[in-house]
């Protein structure tokens, strides 16, 4: 038995989301308020009871504006976490810490995002003069996140023999799951291996279908103590374990400068996560792995200990990460086929799996691993019944 | 000349690197206390915590560690040349010292001058320098 002060002491009790789309008329603030309102309705908690707020540093809506719009009560704890897609599970985990330490009783965590917003496509808005980290890559035409991850992917394929078929396995699994999820952007759009192999390049070796979607939308969750959670309408999704990581000598995204660039933040995050959990990788029923790009799934399968280094590609063969496979991954369609909202939909889908209400439900799933961005300072959660 | 992104030639921790490029030298930051090299540059040595630092010459020779071939949508100057290559080079004398750059067919050739199908990880390369705007960029040719 391994447990710590956070183990199963808090739970996600409410989830909410807006529709996902492109060019939606609502502002980011309106989207955030709609998702938070839906999450509060989901658990039957009044806005006036909320006393904590958590989100991403890249979130453009300020706590004061959200709280005044939704009619929240007196806020006694608020926090933001950096590094974009690496933040999501950290937002929930730090909310759990705030609850366990008594700084708040009911925390709302959220992410709202529009493609046209200041934080969207930051690579397309950069100044002509670049300093600090990105002067070592962007002047040479390594401009976008996809280029940065493609560089690691090519090296990974070279070292371990992974192939485009493995990357296709990831894209196809996500799409099959999205095809069961009416809320998913790609609900009605199947994806074949031929479609994948014939798709246009974005940054070789990555093609269009190795990339996540671009989405307007918002999601929110409500987190409270385990004691309070037991009185609420849905089965609680307990925060069983939580970890964050910045590995030694890590540089976010363009992590090409240390001894072992392919050993990303997932490894350190996993060590901490498993050290505070009663569960082992073999016990995990279903996983929501951060998928801004398909190779991140393969790296995460290795980092979180589902297979050895270099075996993440073959792990995805024979439908292993599809519903019915050895480890169903990204059962809502996730960033690649449901919506890309900096990975927050991975958290809500993890809750649905634990509740038993996913549209790609893993039968009897008692737990779910959820991870945030690989290749950046990251975080992860284990949710369980 | 297309509008490439440019580094800060003065006032940045790394400005001496770019000034070295203008003189035809590929420099790397090193600690004056313990002598160890580090890339990218930073104000404190992660090995001994000294803030005494200098830039010193490298061999300018290495091997291709990885590469990508970006396609549009890209910033306009880069879109014009796409598909082009971007490589990471590991230095011969210390393969953990790496530089992002481009493989070119000749010292004055564009970043799309090499057929991407011919690029191989492990290929030996050496640095050349090209003026870009008011800066000088390191590029790489096969050796
Ligand atoms: Zn030193």
XYZ file of C-alpha atoms and ligand atoms in Angstrom:
529
model
C 0.000 0.000 0.000
C 1.433 3.310 -1.078
C -0.418 6.421 -0.184
C 0.245 10.038 0.593
C -1.603 13.012 1.990
C -3.451 13.582 -1.295
C -4.465 9.981 -2.017
C -8.206 9.813 -2.725
C -8.822 12.832 -0.466
C -10.501 14.902 -3.199
C -12.630 14.198 -6.247
C -13.827 15.712 -9.480
C -17.578 15.910 -8.969
C -18.770 18.066 -11.848
C -17.801 18.383 -15.509
C -19.011 20.830 -18.138
C -18.195 21.850 -21.665
C -19.388 24.025 -24.508
C -19.881 22.901 -28.080
C -16.620 22.555 -29.982
C -16.204 24.369 -33.283
C -14.394 26.951 -35.346
C -15.302 30.618 -35.425
C -17.991 30.314 -32.751
C -19.667 33.670 -32.004
C -19.214 33.633 -28.210
C -16.218 35.371 -26.633
C -13.655 33.382 -24.655
C -15.200 34.792 -21.475
C -18.676 33.672 -22.470
C -17.355 30.208 -23.351
C -15.582 29.926 -19.981
C -18.720 30.979 -18.106
C -20.870 28.500 -20.041
C -18.538 25.584 -19.298
C -18.215 26.496 -15.610
C -21.948 26.936 -15.294
C -22.504 23.510 -16.861
C -19.979 21.905 -14.490
C -21.704 23.446 -11.459
C -25.110 22.240 -12.688
C -23.636 18.773 -13.245
C -22.832 18.430 -9.538
C -25.624 20.603 -8.132
C -23.262 22.992 -6.352
C -24.298 26.659 -6.178
C -21.904 29.252 -7.655
C -21.888 31.049 -4.303
C -20.185 28.020 -2.723
C -17.150 28.169 -5.031
C -14.114 29.527 -3.176
C -11.223 28.433 -5.388
C -10.209 28.958 -9.032
C -7.472 27.301 -11.066
C -6.428 27.557 -14.700
C -3.514 27.915 -17.121
C -1.168 30.909 -17.403
C -2.172 30.905 -21.074
C -5.842 31.326 -20.125
C -6.894 34.825 -21.189
C -9.947 35.121 -18.924
C -9.124 36.688 -15.582
C -10.403 35.140 -12.368
C -12.199 38.357 -11.433
C -14.152 38.450 -14.688
C -15.126 34.786 -14.487
C -16.132 35.065 -10.817
C -18.222 38.215 -11.333
C -19.989 36.733 -14.374
C -20.843 33.318 -12.945
C -21.756 34.791 -9.561
C -19.130 32.934 -7.578
C -18.739 33.468 -3.831
C -15.724 34.819 -1.946
C -12.595 33.321 -3.509
C -9.876 32.367 -1.004
C -7.483 30.501 -3.323
C -6.541 30.928 -6.990
C -3.656 29.725 -9.085
C -2.381 29.350 -12.645
C 0.092 26.877 -14.137
C 2.435 27.515 -17.048
C 3.648 25.734 -20.170
C 0.425 25.484 -22.167
C -0.635 21.898 -22.688
C 1.562 20.702 -19.840
C -0.627 22.462 -17.292
C -3.993 20.645 -17.342
C -3.514 17.875 -14.806
C -1.443 20.246 -12.697
C -4.392 22.618 -12.501
C -6.575 19.851 -11.059
C -3.805 18.455 -8.854
C -2.991 21.809 -7.311
C -6.697 22.393 -6.707
C -6.702 19.082 -4.826
C -3.736 20.302 -2.758
C -5.575 23.531 -1.958
C -8.592 21.561 -0.741
C -6.565 19.129 1.368
C -4.640 21.995 2.973
C -7.837 23.885 3.725
C -7.278 26.868 1.449
C -10.517 26.177 -0.423
C -13.480 23.818 -0.286
C -14.938 23.986 -3.787
C -12.565 24.688 -6.671
C -13.509 25.346 -10.266
C -10.807 24.627 -12.854
C -11.250 25.515 -16.506
C -9.760 26.269 -19.908
C -11.401 28.353 -22.637
C -9.768 28.942 -25.997
C -10.484 30.429 -29.388
C -8.283 30.032 -32.453
C -8.433 33.754 -33.170
C -7.353 34.699 -29.641
C -4.006 36.185 -28.674
C -2.791 32.866 -27.256
C -3.737 30.848 -30.313
C -1.128 30.022 -32.951
C 1.510 31.998 -31.054
C 4.075 30.944 -33.659
C 2.261 33.033 -36.287
C 2.432 36.183 -34.173
C 6.093 36.231 -33.232
C 8.162 39.381 -33.533
C 10.810 39.520 -36.200
C 13.580 39.630 -33.564
C 13.711 36.527 -31.423
C 15.731 36.222 -28.241
C 16.156 33.679 -25.476
C 15.278 30.050 -26.199
C 13.741 30.429 -29.638
C 16.667 32.273 -31.259
C 18.285 28.814 -31.511
C 15.522 27.402 -33.705
C 13.069 29.882 -35.236
C 15.450 31.905 -37.435
C 16.285 28.611 -39.178
C 12.644 27.945 -40.027
C 11.767 25.671 -37.113
C 8.732 27.853 -36.483
C 5.794 25.851 -35.164
C 5.228 23.336 -32.380
C 4.779 20.656 -35.056
C 8.268 21.380 -36.430
C 9.774 21.153 -32.964
C 8.148 17.814 -32.182
C 8.840 16.464 -35.696
C 12.562 16.913 -34.965
C 12.332 14.646 -31.908
C 10.091 12.241 -33.837
C 12.603 11.776 -36.666
C 15.351 11.043 -34.152
C 13.071 8.643 -32.290
C 12.197 6.781 -35.510
C 15.911 6.568 -36.338
C 16.912 5.226 -32.928
C 14.091 2.753 -32.394
C 12.732 1.875 -35.835
C 9.258 3.292 -35.246
C 7.323 3.849 -38.473
C 4.569 6.002 -39.922
C 2.288 2.979 -39.464
C 2.738 3.353 -35.715
C 1.848 7.053 -35.892
C -1.165 6.110 -38.034
C -2.272 3.639 -35.338
C -2.514 6.575 -32.937
C -4.460 8.814 -35.319
C -6.847 6.027 -36.322
C -7.557 4.947 -32.731
C -8.450 8.519 -31.767
C -10.673 8.842 -34.816
C -12.511 5.572 -34.153
C -13.273 6.776 -30.643
C -14.419 10.172 -31.942
C -16.738 8.401 -34.368
C -18.666 7.177 -31.289
C -18.748 10.592 -29.596
C -21.442 12.998 -30.886
C -19.655 15.930 -29.202
C -16.475 15.275 -31.178
C -15.488 17.504 -34.091
C -14.726 14.388 -36.157
C -17.823 12.412 -35.076
C -19.013 11.809 -38.626
C -15.607 11.596 -40.329
C -13.906 8.210 -40.443
C -10.145 8.019 -41.069
C -8.560 5.139 -42.984
C -4.902 4.140 -43.166
C -4.939 5.222 -46.821
C -6.275 8.633 -45.828
C -3.405 8.901 -43.369
C -0.690 7.751 -45.784
C -1.925 10.076 -48.541
C -2.354 13.163 -46.355
C -0.311 16.280 -47.007
C 2.865 16.845 -45.038
C 2.943 19.497 -42.343
C 6.499 18.917 -41.177
C 8.084 15.696 -42.399
C 7.963 13.116 -40.868
C 4.586 14.397 -39.555
C 1.530 14.748 -41.784
C -1.817 16.493 -41.312
C -3.311 13.635 -39.276
C -0.411 13.597 -36.810
C -1.626 17.004 -35.627
C -4.337 17.931 -33.179
C -7.377 19.931 -34.224
C -7.782 23.669 -33.812
C -10.851 24.318 -31.748
C -12.962 27.043 -30.177
C -14.458 25.826 -26.926
C -14.220 25.565 -23.165
C -14.302 22.902 -20.471
C -14.527 23.043 -16.707
C -14.475 20.733 -13.710
C -15.526 21.108 -10.079
C -13.250 19.602 -7.420
C -14.072 19.152 -3.740
C -13.259 16.996 -0.740
C -13.990 13.274 -0.749
C -16.403 13.797 2.141
C -18.467 16.345 0.239
C -18.213 14.331 -2.974
C -20.118 11.395 -1.499
C -23.282 13.516 -1.145
C -23.370 14.661 -4.779
C -25.314 13.199 -7.723
C -22.532 11.469 -9.706
C -20.058 8.819 -8.588
C -16.948 10.791 -7.519
C -13.826 10.540 -9.679
C -11.282 10.546 -6.863
C -7.927 12.241 -7.430
C -5.940 9.157 -6.521
C -2.497 10.454 -7.482
C -0.999 13.579 -8.993
C 2.438 14.645 -10.188
C 4.212 17.376 -12.117
C 7.676 17.429 -13.644
C 10.446 19.513 -15.130
C 13.339 17.098 -15.701
C 16.885 18.275 -15.073
C 18.288 20.310 -17.980
C 14.931 20.192 -19.803
C 14.183 22.885 -22.367
C 10.519 23.143 -23.314
C 9.592 22.001 -26.867
C 13.048 22.363 -28.472
C 14.559 19.913 -26.002
C 17.555 19.059 -28.162
C 20.347 20.161 -25.864
C 20.640 17.659 -23.014
C 22.180 14.196 -22.780
C 18.982 12.298 -23.604
C 16.407 14.465 -25.417
C 14.026 11.555 -26.030
C 13.588 10.973 -22.297
C 11.044 13.724 -21.845
C 9.113 15.065 -18.846
C 6.789 12.028 -18.837
C 9.481 9.852 -17.247
C 10.052 12.037 -14.204
C 6.322 12.730 -13.851
C 5.628 8.994 -13.972
C 8.217 8.217 -11.277
C 6.528 10.649 -8.923
C 3.031 9.536 -9.896
C 3.591 5.813 -9.361
C 5.500 6.523 -6.136
C 2.322 7.965 -4.621
C -0.124 5.437 -6.072
C -1.343 2.013 -5.063
C -1.723 1.242 -8.758
C 0.865 0.063 -11.270
C 0.780 0.588 -15.033
C -0.685 -2.916 -15.445
C -3.622 -1.916 -13.241
C -4.633 1.026 -15.434
C -7.861 0.320 -17.316
C -7.854 3.227 -19.743
C -5.649 6.250 -20.422
C -6.145 9.760 -21.769
C -2.688 10.721 -23.056
C -1.944 14.242 -24.216
C -1.981 14.281 -27.997
C -1.080 17.605 -29.566
C 0.879 15.337 -31.938
C 0.661 11.570 -32.472
C 4.270 10.772 -31.467
C 3.588 12.158 -27.985
C 1.324 9.151 -27.357
C 4.130 6.754 -28.225
C 6.595 8.612 -26.000
C 4.023 8.725 -23.181
C 3.321 4.989 -23.363
C 7.025 4.503 -22.666
C 7.396 7.306 -20.150
C 4.469 6.189 -17.991
C 5.750 2.619 -18.001
C 3.290 0.742 -20.220
C 6.205 -0.596 -22.246
C 9.981 -0.314 -22.413
C 11.874 2.468 -24.167
C 11.663 2.091 -27.913
C 8.626 -0.214 -27.713
C 5.958 2.492 -27.825
C 5.496 2.147 -31.590
C 4.855 -1.615 -31.693
C 2.717 -1.253 -28.533
C 0.099 0.503 -30.692
C -0.181 -2.391 -33.183
C -3.198 -4.714 -33.492
C -5.686 -2.240 -32.052
C -3.996 -2.238 -28.638
C -4.916 1.378 -27.930
C -8.452 1.125 -29.326
C -11.579 0.262 -27.351
C -11.339 -3.488 -26.628
C -7.534 -3.401 -26.839
C -4.913 -3.887 -24.163
C -4.978 -0.195 -23.117
C -7.684 1.940 -24.737
C -6.248 5.446 -25.171
C -8.060 8.753 -25.777
C -11.561 7.362 -25.736
C -13.307 10.663 -26.560
C -11.173 11.237 -29.642
C -9.066 13.685 -27.582
C -7.055 16.525 -29.125
C -6.647 14.839 -32.478
C -10.311 14.064 -33.134
C -12.613 15.503 -30.453
C -11.294 19.010 -29.677
C -7.990 20.624 -28.856
C -8.478 22.751 -25.759
C -4.988 22.336 -24.289
C -5.832 18.842 -23.105
C -8.661 19.761 -20.735
C -11.027 17.380 -22.533
C -8.717 14.528 -21.511
C -9.603 15.283 -17.889
C -13.373 15.343 -18.455
C -13.154 12.107 -20.445
C -11.189 10.528 -17.603
C -14.060 11.459 -15.292
C -16.620 9.932 -17.683
C -14.657 6.672 -17.812
C -14.617 6.470 -14.018
C -18.345 7.307 -13.897
C -19.087 4.759 -16.606
C -20.598 7.281 -19.021
C -18.069 7.522 -21.878
C -19.304 6.996 -25.433
C -16.387 4.561 -25.716
C -16.772 3.113 -22.254
C -14.184 0.589 -21.096
C -16.281 -1.941 -19.259
C -15.718 -1.834 -15.527
C -13.008 0.810 -15.758
C -12.243 1.598 -12.140
C -9.517 4.071 -12.942
C -8.060 6.268 -15.650
C -4.612 7.770 -16.181
C -4.748 11.313 -17.561
C -1.605 13.089 -18.754
C -0.753 16.585 -19.927
C 1.699 17.723 -22.588
C 4.798 15.636 -23.264
C 7.781 17.642 -24.489
C 6.957 20.473 -22.075
C 6.939 20.774 -18.258
C 4.068 18.437 -17.559
C 1.639 16.871 -15.113
C -0.502 13.744 -14.707
C -3.404 12.408 -12.680
C -4.769 9.029 -11.789
C -8.519 9.229 -11.301
C -10.401 6.328 -9.743
C -13.788 5.241 -8.519
C 16.006 39.056 -49.350
C 13.032 37.402 -47.687
C 12.099 38.498 -44.163
C 13.642 35.770 -42.036
C 13.341 35.944 -38.261
C 16.488 37.453 -36.799
C 18.349 37.178 -33.474
C 19.172 40.053 -31.116
C 22.671 41.059 -32.113
C 23.280 43.089 -28.950
C 22.121 43.041 -25.363
C 21.197 39.365 -25.170
C 23.039 36.593 -23.333
C 23.714 35.030 -26.722
C 24.692 38.142 -28.679
C 28.420 37.196 -28.646
C 27.487 33.988 -30.475
C 25.918 35.971 -33.317
C 28.808 38.439 -33.356
C 31.094 35.390 -33.750
C 29.077 34.213 -36.734
C 29.651 37.611 -38.362
C 33.422 36.977 -38.014
C 33.077 33.442 -39.409
C 33.414 31.652 -36.075
C 31.015 29.128 -34.518
C 31.272 29.848 -30.780
C 29.943 28.072 -27.718
C 29.563 29.437 -24.209
C 31.955 28.057 -21.590
C 32.434 28.534 -17.852
C 35.589 30.436 -16.904
C 35.691 28.707 -13.501
C 35.302 25.011 -14.378
C 35.791 25.169 -18.132
C 32.693 23.174 -19.078
C 30.729 24.178 -22.162
C 26.990 24.740 -22.284
C 24.443 25.246 -25.035
C 22.211 27.248 -25.170
C 23.985 30.058 -23.296
C 22.799 31.033 -19.814
C 24.098 33.350 -17.096
C 25.122 30.711 -14.524
C 27.120 27.514 -14.941
C 24.851 24.572 -14.045
C 27.909 22.533 -12.987
C 29.665 24.962 -10.595
C 27.325 28.007 -10.378
C 29.955 30.464 -11.503
C 28.672 33.461 -13.453
C 32.073 33.992 -15.099
C 31.620 33.007 -18.696
C 33.087 33.406 -22.162
C 32.496 32.265 -25.709
C 35.111 30.028 -27.277
C 35.586 28.568 -30.761
C 34.390 25.111 -31.756
C 35.592 22.862 -34.555
C 32.525 23.827 -36.602
C 32.277 20.147 -37.537
C 29.604 17.683 -36.534
C 27.032 15.171 -37.673
C 23.317 15.448 -38.403
C 21.408 14.388 -35.250
C 17.925 14.822 -36.755
C 16.098 16.809 -39.417
C 12.628 17.921 -40.505
C 11.121 19.242 -43.717
C 8.508 21.929 -42.981
C 5.636 22.576 -45.398
C 3.161 25.510 -45.311
C 1.380 27.143 -43.530
C 4.531 29.017 -42.450
C 5.572 32.638 -42.126
C 5.758 34.163 -45.636
C 9.552 34.226 -46.022
C 9.772 30.575 -45.080
C 6.691 29.555 -47.106
C 8.403 30.900 -50.229
C 11.245 28.426 -49.752
C 9.210 25.443 -48.489
C 9.727 22.593 -48.472
C 13.156 23.277 -46.964
C 15.150 21.387 -44.334
C 15.979 22.159 -40.717
C 18.659 20.012 -39.112
C 20.121 19.538 -35.642
C 23.890 19.108 -35.658
C 25.823 17.395 -32.852
C 29.398 18.682 -32.576
C 32.198 16.189 -33.171
C 34.135 17.159 -30.029
C 31.057 16.945 -27.764
C 27.892 15.410 -29.265
C 25.720 16.866 -26.472
C 26.540 20.361 -27.778
C 23.981 20.763 -30.553
C 22.907 23.504 -32.948
C 19.749 23.880 -35.013
C 20.479 24.973 -38.580
C 19.977 24.165 -42.250
C 21.829 21.925 -44.682
C 22.717 23.796 -47.869
C 24.255 22.552 -51.143
C 26.917 25.286 -51.173
C 27.980 28.088 -48.813
C 25.776 30.612 -50.620
C 22.825 28.297 -51.442
C 19.260 28.573 -50.117
C 17.835 26.384 -47.353
C 15.868 24.445 -49.982
C 18.934 23.649 -52.112
C 19.368 20.075 -50.872
C 16.941 17.322 -51.932
C 15.375 16.263 -48.595
C 15.347 12.630 -49.751
C 19.154 12.639 -49.647
C 19.503 13.856 -46.033
C 20.672 11.229 -43.561
C 21.049 11.197 -39.799
C 24.739 10.736 -38.978
C 25.991 12.519 -42.104
C 29.150 14.574 -41.403
C 28.750 18.333 -41.902
C 30.711 21.529 -41.395
C 29.605 25.054 -40.722
C 29.443 27.843 -43.298
C 28.132 31.367 -42.757
C 25.507 33.314 -44.681
C 24.483 36.962 -44.277
C 20.754 37.264 -43.513
C 19.431 40.792 -43.012
C 21.802 42.454 -40.527
C 22.768 39.075 -39.036
C 24.997 36.188 -40.084
C 23.532 32.696 -39.811
C 25.466 29.469 -39.444
C 24.458 26.978 -42.142
C 25.901 23.534 -42.811
C 27.354 21.719 -45.819
C 28.227 18.035 -46.180
C 31.913 17.229 -45.756
Zn 31.368 26.003 -14.154
